[in-house]
CSV table of C-alpha atoms in Angstrom, one decimal:
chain,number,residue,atom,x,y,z
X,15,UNK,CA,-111.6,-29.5,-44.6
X,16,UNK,CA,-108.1,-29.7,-42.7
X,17,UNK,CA,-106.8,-26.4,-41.8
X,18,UNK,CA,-103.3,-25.3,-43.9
X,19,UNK,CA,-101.1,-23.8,-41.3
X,20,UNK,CA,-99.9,-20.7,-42.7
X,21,UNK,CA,-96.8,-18.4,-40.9
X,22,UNK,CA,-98.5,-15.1,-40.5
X,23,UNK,CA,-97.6,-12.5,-42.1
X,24,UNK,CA,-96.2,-9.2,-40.0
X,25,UNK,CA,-98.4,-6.3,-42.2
X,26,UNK,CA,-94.8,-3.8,-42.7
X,27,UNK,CA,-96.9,-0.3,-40.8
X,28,UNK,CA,-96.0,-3.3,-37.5
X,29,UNK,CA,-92.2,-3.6,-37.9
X,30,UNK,CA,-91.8,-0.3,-36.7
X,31,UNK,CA,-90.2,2.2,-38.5
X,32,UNK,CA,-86.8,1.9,-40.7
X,33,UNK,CA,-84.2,4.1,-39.8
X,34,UNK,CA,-81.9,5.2,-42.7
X,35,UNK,CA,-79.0,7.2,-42.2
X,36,UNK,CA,-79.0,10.6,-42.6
X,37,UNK,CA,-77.8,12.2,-45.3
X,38,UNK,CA,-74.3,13.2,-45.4
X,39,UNK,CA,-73.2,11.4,-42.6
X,40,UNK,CA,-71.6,8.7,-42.1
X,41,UNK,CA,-71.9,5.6,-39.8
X,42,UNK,CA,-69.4,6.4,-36.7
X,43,UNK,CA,-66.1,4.3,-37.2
X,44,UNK,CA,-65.9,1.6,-34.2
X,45,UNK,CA,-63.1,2.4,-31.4
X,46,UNK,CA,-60.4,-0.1,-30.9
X,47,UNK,CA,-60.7,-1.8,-27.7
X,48,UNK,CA,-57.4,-0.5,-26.2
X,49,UNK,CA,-55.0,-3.6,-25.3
X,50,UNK,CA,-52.4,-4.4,-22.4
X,51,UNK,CA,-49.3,-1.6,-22.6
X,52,UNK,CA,-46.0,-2.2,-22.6
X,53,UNK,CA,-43.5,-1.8,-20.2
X,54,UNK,CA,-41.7,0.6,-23.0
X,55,UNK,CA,-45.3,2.8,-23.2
X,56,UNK,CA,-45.5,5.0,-20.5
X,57,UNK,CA,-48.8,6.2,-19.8
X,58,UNK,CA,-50.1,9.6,-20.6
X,59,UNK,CA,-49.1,12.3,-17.9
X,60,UNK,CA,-46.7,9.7,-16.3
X,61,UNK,CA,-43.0,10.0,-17.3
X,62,UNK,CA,-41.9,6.4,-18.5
X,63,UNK,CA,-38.7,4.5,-17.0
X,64,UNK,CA,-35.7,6.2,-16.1
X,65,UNK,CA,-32.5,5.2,-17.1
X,66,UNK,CA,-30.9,2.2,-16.4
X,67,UNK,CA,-29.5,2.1,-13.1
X,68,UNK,CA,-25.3,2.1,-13.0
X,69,UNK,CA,-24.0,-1.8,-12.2
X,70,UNK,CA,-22.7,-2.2,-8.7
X,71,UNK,CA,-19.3,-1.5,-8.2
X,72,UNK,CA,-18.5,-5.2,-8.7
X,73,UNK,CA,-19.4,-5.1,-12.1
X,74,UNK,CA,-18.2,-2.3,-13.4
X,75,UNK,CA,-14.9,-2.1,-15.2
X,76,UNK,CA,-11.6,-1.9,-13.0
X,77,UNK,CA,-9.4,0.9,-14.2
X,78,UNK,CA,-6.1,-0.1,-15.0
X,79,UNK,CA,-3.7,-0.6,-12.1
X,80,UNK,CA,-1.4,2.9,-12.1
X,81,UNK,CA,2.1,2.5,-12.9
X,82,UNK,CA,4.7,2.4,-9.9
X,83,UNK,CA,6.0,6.0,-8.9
X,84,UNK,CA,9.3,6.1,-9.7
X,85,UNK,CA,11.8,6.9,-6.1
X,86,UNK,CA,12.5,10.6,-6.0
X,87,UNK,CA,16.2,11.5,-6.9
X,88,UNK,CA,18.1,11.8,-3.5
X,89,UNK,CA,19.5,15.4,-2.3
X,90,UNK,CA,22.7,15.4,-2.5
X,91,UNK,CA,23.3,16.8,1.3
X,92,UNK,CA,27.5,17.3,0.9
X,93,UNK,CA,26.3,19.8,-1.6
X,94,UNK,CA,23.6,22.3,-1.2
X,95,UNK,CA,23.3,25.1,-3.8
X,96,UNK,CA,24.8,28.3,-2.4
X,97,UNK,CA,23.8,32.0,-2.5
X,98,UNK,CA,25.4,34.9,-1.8
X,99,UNK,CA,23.8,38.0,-1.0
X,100,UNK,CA,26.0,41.1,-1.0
X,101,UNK,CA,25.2,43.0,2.5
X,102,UNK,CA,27.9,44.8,5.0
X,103,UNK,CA,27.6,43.5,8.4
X,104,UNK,CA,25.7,46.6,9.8
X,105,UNK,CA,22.9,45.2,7.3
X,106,UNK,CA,23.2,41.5,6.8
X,107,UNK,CA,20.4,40.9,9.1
X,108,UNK,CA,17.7,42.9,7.0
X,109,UNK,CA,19.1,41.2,4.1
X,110,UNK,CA,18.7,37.7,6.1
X,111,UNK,CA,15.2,38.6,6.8
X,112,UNK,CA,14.3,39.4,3.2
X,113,UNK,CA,15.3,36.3,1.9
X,114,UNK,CA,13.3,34.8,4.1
X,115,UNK,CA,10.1,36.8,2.9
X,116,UNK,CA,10.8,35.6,-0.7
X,117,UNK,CA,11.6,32.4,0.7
X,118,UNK,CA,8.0,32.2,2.4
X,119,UNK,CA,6.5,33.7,-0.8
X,120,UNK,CA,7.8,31.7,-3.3
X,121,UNK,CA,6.0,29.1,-1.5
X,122,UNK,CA,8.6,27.5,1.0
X,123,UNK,CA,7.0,26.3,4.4
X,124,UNK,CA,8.2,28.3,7.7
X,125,UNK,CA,9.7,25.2,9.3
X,126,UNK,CA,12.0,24.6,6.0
X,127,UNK,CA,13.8,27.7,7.3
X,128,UNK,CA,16.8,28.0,9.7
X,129,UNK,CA,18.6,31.6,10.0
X,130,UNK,CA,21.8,31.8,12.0
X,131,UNK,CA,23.8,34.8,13.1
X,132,UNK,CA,27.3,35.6,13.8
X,133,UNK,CA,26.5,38.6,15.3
X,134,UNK,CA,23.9,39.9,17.4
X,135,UNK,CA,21.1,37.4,17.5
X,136,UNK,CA,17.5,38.4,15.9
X,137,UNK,CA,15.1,39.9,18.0
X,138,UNK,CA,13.3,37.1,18.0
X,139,UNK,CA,15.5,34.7,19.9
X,140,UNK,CA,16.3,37.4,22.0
X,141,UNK,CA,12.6,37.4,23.0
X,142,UNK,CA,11.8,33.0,23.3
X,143,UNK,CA,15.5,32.6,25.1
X,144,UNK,CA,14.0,34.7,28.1
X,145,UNK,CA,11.4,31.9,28.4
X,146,UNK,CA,14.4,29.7,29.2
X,147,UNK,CA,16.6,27.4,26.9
X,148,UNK,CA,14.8,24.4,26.8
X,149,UNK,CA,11.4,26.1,25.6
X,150,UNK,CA,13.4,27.6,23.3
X,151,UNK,CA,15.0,24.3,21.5
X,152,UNK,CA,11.8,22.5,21.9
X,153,UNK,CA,10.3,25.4,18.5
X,154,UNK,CA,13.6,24.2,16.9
X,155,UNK,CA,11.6,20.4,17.4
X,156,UNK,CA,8.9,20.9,16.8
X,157,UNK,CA,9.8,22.4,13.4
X,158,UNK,CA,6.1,24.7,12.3
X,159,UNK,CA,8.3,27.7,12.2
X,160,UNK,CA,11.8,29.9,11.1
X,161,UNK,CA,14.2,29.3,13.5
X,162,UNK,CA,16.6,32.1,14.4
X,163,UNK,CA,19.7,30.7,16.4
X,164,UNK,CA,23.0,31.5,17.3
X,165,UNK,CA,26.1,31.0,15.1
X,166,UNK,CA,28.1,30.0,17.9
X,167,UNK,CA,25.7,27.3,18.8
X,168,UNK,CA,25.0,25.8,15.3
X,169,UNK,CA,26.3,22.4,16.4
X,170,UNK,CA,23.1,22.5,18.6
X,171,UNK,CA,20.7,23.1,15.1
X,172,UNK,CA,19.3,20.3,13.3
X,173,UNK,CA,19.7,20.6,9.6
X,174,UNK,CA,16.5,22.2,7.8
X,175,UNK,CA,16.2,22.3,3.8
X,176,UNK,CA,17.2,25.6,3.6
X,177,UNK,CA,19.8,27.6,6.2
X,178,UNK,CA,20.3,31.2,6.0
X,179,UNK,CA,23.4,32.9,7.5
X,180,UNK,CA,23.5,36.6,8.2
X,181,UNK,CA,27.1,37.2,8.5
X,182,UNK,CA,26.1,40.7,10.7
X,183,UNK,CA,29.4,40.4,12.8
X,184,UNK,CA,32.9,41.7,12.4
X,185,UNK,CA,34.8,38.5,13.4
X,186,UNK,CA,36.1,36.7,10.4
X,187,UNK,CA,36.9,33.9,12.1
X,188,UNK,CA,33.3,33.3,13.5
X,189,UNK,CA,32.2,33.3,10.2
X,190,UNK,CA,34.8,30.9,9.1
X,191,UNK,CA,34.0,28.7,12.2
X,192,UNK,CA,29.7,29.1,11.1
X,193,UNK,CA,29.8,28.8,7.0
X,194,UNK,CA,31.2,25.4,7.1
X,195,UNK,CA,28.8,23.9,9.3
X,196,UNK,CA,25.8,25.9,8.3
X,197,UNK,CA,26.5,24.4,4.4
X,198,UNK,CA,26.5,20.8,6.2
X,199,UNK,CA,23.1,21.9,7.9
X,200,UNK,CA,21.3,22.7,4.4
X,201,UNK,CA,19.8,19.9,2.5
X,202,UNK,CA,18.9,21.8,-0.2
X,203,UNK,CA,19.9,25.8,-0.3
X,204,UNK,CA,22.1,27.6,1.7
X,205,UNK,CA,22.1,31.4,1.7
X,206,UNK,CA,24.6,34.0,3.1
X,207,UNK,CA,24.3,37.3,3.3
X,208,UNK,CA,27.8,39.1,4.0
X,209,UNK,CA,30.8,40.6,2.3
X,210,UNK,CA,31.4,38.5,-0.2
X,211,UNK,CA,35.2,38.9,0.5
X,212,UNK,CA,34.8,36.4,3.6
X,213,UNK,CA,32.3,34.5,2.1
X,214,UNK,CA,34.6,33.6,-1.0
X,215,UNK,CA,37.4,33.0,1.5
X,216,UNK,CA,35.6,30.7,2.9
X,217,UNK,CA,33.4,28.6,0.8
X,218,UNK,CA,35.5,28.8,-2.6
X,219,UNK,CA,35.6,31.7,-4.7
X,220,UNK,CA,33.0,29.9,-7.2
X,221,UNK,CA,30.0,31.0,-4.6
């Protein structure tokens, strides 16, 4: 008799055993499989992209060309403003030298400031003329300080924006002779301390 081929059969105690899931539990959900980042994720424990750099200073927006400054008014150098400062000629000088203080504190720069006497000069050019008179002129140049001069030789100073005259002598006539030209010499204050007798005499009685 022909043999029947037959596909054998695998007795179940051979398939090993069958697991079955506990009881309970469930079957672990699967992980993602993580995929490319970004360039906007930063990774964890890195800090992500800073900000955007600024554009080069061609690119970036031209402010708006500034209006032309407008010319400063002109002094008007025939007519400085004019002070008096009420002082006998004994003490003209330490009236001259006060308004110079509040002068310098009020913000004025040293070499704005020219004092003139019509007496006896101020210590100080006293002191630089015994140096000799050209180093004393040259300080009057080189304008970084007060200059104390001479009223007899005001022709010789160069006109400063303020000029203050101590009127510390007893010749009127010097005084009449200084005032004028010391007014001409201030571009923008002149102050005079003096009786204001002479002074009025002088300059008009509306000082």
């Amino acid at each position: 008799m022909p043999l029947i081929s037959e596909e054998p059969q695998i007795p179940e105690s051979a398939q090993g055993p069958r697991v079955t899931p506990a009881t309970g539990r469930t079957a672990p959900t699967p992980r993602p499989v993580p995929g490319p980042r970004s360039a906007a994720t930063p990774r964890p424990g890195r800090p992500g992209p800073g900000p955007a750099r600024p554009a080069p200073p061609a690119q970036r927006a031209q402010p708006a060309p500034a209006a032309p400054a407008r010319p400063l008014p002109t002094e008007n150098r025939s007519a400085p403003q004019v002070q008096l400062i009420p002082a006998p000629a004994a003490g003209a000088l330490d009236a001259a030298e006060e308004a110079v203080d509040l002068l310098l504190e009020s913000g004025r720069a040293p070499g704005d400031i020219l004092v003139l006497t019509t007496g006896e000069q101020h210590p100080w050019a006293v002191h630089e003329l015994s140096f000799g008179d050209a180093a004393y002129w040259a300080q009057q140049d080189a304008g970084d300080d007060v200059f104390f001069a001479d009223a007899s030789a005001v022709d010789r100073a160069k006109p400063r924006p303020v000029v203050v005259v101590a009127a510390n002598g007893d010749a009127g006539d010097t005084v009449a002779r200084a005032l004028p030209v010391a007014r001409d010499r201030a571009a923008a204050l002149l102050i005079v301390c003096g009786d204001p007798q002479t002074v009025n005499s002088v300059l008009g009685a509306g000082v």
